[in-house]
Tab-separated table of C-alpha atoms and ligand atoms in Angstrom:
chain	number	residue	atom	x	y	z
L	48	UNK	CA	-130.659	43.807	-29.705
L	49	UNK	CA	-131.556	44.257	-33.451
L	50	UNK	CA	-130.636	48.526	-32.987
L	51	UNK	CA	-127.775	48.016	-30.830
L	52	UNK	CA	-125.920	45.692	-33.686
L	53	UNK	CA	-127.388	48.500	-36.089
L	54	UNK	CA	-126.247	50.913	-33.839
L	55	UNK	CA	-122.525	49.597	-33.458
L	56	UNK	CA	-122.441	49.094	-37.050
L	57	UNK	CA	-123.558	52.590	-37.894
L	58	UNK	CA	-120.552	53.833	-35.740
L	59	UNK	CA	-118.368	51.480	-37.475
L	60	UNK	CA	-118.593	52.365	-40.752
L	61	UNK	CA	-119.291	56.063	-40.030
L	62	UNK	CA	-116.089	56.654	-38.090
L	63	UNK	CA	-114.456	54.366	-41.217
L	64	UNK	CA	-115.615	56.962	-43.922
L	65	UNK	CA	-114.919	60.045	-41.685
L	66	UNK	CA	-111.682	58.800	-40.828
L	67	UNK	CA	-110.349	57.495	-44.578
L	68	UNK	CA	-112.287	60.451	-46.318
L	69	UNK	CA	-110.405	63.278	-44.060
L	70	UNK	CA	-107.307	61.389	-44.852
L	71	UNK	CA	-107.882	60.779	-48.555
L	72	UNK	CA	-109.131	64.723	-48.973
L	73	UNK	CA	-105.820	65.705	-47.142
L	74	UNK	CA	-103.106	63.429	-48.869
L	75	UNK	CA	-104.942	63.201	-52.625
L	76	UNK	CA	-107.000	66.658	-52.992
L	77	UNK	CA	-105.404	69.593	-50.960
L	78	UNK	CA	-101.774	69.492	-50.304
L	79	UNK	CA	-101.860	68.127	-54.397
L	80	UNK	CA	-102.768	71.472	-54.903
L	81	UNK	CA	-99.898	72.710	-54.092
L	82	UNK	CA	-95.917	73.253	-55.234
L	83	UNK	CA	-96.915	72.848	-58.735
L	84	UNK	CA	-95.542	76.380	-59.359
L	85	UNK	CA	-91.864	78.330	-59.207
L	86	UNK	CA	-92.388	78.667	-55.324
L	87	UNK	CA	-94.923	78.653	-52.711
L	88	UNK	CA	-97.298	81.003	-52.121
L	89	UNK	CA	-96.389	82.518	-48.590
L	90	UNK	CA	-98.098	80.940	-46.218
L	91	UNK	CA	-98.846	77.645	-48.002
L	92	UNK	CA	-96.840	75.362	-45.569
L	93	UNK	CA	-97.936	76.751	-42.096
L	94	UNK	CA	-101.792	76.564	-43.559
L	95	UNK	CA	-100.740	72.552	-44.348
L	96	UNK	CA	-99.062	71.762	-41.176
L	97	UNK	CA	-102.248	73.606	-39.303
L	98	UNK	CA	-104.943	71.686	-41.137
L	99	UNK	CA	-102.893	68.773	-40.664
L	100	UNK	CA	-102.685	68.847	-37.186
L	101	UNK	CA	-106.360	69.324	-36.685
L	102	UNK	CA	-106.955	67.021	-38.469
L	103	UNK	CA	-105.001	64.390	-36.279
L	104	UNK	CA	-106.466	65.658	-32.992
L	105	UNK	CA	-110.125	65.021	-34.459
L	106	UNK	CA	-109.054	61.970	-35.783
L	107	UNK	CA	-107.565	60.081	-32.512
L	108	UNK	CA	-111.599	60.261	-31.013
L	109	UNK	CA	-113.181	58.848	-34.458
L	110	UNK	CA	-110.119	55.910	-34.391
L	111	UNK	CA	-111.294	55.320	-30.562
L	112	UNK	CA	-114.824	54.521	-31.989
L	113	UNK	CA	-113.586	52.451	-34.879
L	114	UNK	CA	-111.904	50.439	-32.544
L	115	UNK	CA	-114.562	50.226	-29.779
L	116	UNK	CA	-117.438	49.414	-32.640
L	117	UNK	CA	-114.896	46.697	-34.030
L	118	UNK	CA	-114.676	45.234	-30.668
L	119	UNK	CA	-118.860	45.311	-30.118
L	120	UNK	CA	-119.185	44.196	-33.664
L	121	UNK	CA	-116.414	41.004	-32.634
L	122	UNK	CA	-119.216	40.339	-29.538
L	123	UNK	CA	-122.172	40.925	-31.344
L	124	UNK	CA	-121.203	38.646	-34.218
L	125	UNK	CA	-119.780	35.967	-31.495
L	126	UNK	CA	-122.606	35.957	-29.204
L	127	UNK	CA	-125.367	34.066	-30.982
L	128	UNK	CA	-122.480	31.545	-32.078
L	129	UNK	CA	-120.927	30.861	-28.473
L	130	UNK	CA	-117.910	32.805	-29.894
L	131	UNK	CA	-116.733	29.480	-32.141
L	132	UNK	CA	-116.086	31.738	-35.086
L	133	UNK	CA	-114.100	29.936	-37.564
L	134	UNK	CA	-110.690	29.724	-38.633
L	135	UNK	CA	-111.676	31.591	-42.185
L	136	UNK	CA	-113.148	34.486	-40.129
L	137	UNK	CA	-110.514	34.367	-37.356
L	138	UNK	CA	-108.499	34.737	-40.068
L	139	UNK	CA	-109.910	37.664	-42.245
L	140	UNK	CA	-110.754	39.569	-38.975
L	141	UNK	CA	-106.906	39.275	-38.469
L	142	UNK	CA	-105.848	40.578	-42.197
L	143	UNK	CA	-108.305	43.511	-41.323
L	144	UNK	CA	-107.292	44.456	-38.727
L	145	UNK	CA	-103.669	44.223	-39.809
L	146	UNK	CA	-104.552	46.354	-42.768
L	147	UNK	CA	-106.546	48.487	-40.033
L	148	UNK	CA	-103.131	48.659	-37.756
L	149	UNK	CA	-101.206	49.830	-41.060
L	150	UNK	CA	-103.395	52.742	-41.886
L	151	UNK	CA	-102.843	53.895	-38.601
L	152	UNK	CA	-99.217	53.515	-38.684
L	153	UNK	CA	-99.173	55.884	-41.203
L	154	UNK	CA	-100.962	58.224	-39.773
L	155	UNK	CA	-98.845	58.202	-36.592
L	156	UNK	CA	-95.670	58.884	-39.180
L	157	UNK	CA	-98.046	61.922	-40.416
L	158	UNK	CA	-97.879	63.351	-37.028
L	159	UNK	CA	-94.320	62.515	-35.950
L	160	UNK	CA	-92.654	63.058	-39.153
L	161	UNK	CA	-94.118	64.934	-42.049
L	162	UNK	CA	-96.610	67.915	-39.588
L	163	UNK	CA	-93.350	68.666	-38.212
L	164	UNK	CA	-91.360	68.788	-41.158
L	165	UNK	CA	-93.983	70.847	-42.489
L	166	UNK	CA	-94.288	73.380	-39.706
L	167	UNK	CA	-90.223	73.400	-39.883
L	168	UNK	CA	-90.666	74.275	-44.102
L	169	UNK	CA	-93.578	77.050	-42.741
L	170	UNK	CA	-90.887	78.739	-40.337
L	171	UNK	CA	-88.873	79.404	-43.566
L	172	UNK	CA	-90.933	79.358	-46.343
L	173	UNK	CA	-88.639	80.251	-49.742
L	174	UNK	CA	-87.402	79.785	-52.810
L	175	UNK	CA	-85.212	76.924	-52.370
L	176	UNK	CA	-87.797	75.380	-50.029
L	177	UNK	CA	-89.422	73.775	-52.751
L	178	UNK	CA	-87.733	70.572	-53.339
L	179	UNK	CA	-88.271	69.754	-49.803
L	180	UNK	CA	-91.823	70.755	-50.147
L	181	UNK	CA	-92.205	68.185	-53.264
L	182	UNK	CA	-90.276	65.495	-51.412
L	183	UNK	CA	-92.964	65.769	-48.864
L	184	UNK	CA	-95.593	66.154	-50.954
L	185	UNK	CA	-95.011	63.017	-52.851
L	186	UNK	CA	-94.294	61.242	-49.364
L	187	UNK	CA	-98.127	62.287	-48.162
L	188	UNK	CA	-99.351	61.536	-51.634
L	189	UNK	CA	-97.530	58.209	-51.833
L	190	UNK	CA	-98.862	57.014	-48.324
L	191	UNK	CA	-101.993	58.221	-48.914
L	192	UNK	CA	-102.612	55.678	-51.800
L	193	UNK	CA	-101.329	52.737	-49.974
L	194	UNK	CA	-103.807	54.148	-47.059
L	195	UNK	CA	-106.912	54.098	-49.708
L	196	UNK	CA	-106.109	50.461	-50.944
L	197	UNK	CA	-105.681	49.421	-47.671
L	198	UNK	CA	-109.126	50.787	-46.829
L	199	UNK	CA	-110.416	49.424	-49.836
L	200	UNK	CA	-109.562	45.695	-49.065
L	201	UNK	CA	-110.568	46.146	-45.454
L	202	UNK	CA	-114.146	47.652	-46.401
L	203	UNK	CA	-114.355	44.216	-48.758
L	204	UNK	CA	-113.295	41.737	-45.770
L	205	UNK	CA	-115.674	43.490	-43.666
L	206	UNK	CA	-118.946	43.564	-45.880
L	207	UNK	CA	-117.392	39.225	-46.443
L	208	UNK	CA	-117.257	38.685	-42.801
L	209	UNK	CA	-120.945	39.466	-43.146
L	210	UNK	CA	-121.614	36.244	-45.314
L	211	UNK	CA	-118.878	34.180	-43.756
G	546	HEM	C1	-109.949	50.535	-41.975
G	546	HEM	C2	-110.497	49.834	-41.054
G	546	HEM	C3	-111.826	49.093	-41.162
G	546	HEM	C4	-112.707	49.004	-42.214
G	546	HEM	C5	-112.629	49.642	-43.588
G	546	HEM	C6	-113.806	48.163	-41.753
G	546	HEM	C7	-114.931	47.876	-42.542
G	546	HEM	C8	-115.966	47.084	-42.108
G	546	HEM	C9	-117.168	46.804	-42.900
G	546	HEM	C10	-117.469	47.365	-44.277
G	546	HEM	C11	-117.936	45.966	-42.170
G	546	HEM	C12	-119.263	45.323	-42.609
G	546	HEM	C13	-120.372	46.049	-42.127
G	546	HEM	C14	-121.626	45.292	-42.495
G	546	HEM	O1	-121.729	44.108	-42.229
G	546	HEM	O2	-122.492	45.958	-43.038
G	546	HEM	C15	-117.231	45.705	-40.927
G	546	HEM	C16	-117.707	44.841	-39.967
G	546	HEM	C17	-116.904	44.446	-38.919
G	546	HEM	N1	-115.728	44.996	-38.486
G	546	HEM	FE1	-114.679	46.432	-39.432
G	546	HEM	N2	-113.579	47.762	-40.451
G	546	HEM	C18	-112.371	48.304	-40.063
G	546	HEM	C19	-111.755	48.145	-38.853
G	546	HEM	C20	-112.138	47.210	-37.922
G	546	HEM	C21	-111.448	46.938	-36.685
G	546	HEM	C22	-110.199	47.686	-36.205
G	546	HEM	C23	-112.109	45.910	-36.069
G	546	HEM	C24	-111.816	45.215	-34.762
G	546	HEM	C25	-111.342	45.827	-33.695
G	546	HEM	C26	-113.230	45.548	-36.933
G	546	HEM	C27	-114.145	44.515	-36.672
G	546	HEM	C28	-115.266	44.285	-37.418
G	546	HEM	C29	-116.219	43.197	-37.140
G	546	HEM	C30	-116.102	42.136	-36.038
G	546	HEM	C31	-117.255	43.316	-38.065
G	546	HEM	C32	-118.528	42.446	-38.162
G	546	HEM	C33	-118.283	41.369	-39.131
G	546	HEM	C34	-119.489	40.425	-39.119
G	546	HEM	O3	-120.460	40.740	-39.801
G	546	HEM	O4	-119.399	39.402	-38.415
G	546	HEM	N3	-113.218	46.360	-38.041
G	546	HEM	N4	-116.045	46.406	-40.904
């Protein structure tokens, strides 16, 4: 039992850092690099919207573990306790997830809004492109620091729940 709860939580916190680092890299490191400049380098935009996109599509399996371990990790924790968790750790469980729920919310406006916007800037990457490019650049870099405090508080509840 004791290396299936190891197990579980391995896949938890693996998927967390895969998942949040990719994220984090994307939003704070590379497209930063970027649109600093007079113009774009050609090209720029359609290499952002590709890596982008990738990203995403590995993304959705790693969020399907996250989720799954969270729910093993709810019935591992519950089990030796006849599931009468109590109403402090119903309750941070609930924030987490909540803060879990908004991260991906975010990322689901990455892939609706800003990769296509950013395949549409690719298509006619130019001069006056810029501004747009910096508008979405500070969007990405904006969400992507709500995303890491987010993370941040929902990596403390979890190691808390621990203790509770
Ligand atoms: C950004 C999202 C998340 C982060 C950063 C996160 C972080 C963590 C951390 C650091 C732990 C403690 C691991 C340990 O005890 O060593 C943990 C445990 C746990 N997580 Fe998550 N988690 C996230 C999402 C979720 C989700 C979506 C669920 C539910 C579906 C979930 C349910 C749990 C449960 C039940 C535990 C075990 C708590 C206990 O020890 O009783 N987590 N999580």
């Amino acid at each position: 039992m004791l290396a299936f709860k190891t197990l579980v939580l391995w896949i938890h916190l693996t998927g967390i850092v895969l998942w949040i680092g990719g994220l984090c890299f994307y939003g704070l490191v590379f497209i930063s690099m970027f649109g600093k400049g007079k113009s774009l380098p050609p090209g720029v935009p359609s290499l952002l919207a590709r890596v982008l996109h990738r990203f995403i599509r590995y993304s959705k399996e790693i969020i399907g573990a996250i989720i799954l371990s969270g729910v093993f990790n709810i019935i591992n924790s519950g089990y030796g306790i006849g599931f009468q968790f109590s109403t402090n750790y119903m309750t941070l469980l609930a924030v987490k997830i909540l803060f879990f729920l908004i991260i991906l919310g975010i990322q689901i406006w990455f892939s609706i809004r800003l990769a296509p916007a950013l395949a549409a800037l690719a298509e006619n990457s130019d001069e006056d492109n810029l501004p747009s490019f910096r508008s979405l650049r500070g969007k990405i870099i904006g969400s992507t620091v709500i995303v890491l405090i987010l993370f941040a508080a929902a990596m403390f509840i979890g190691l808390y729940l621990r203790y509770l």
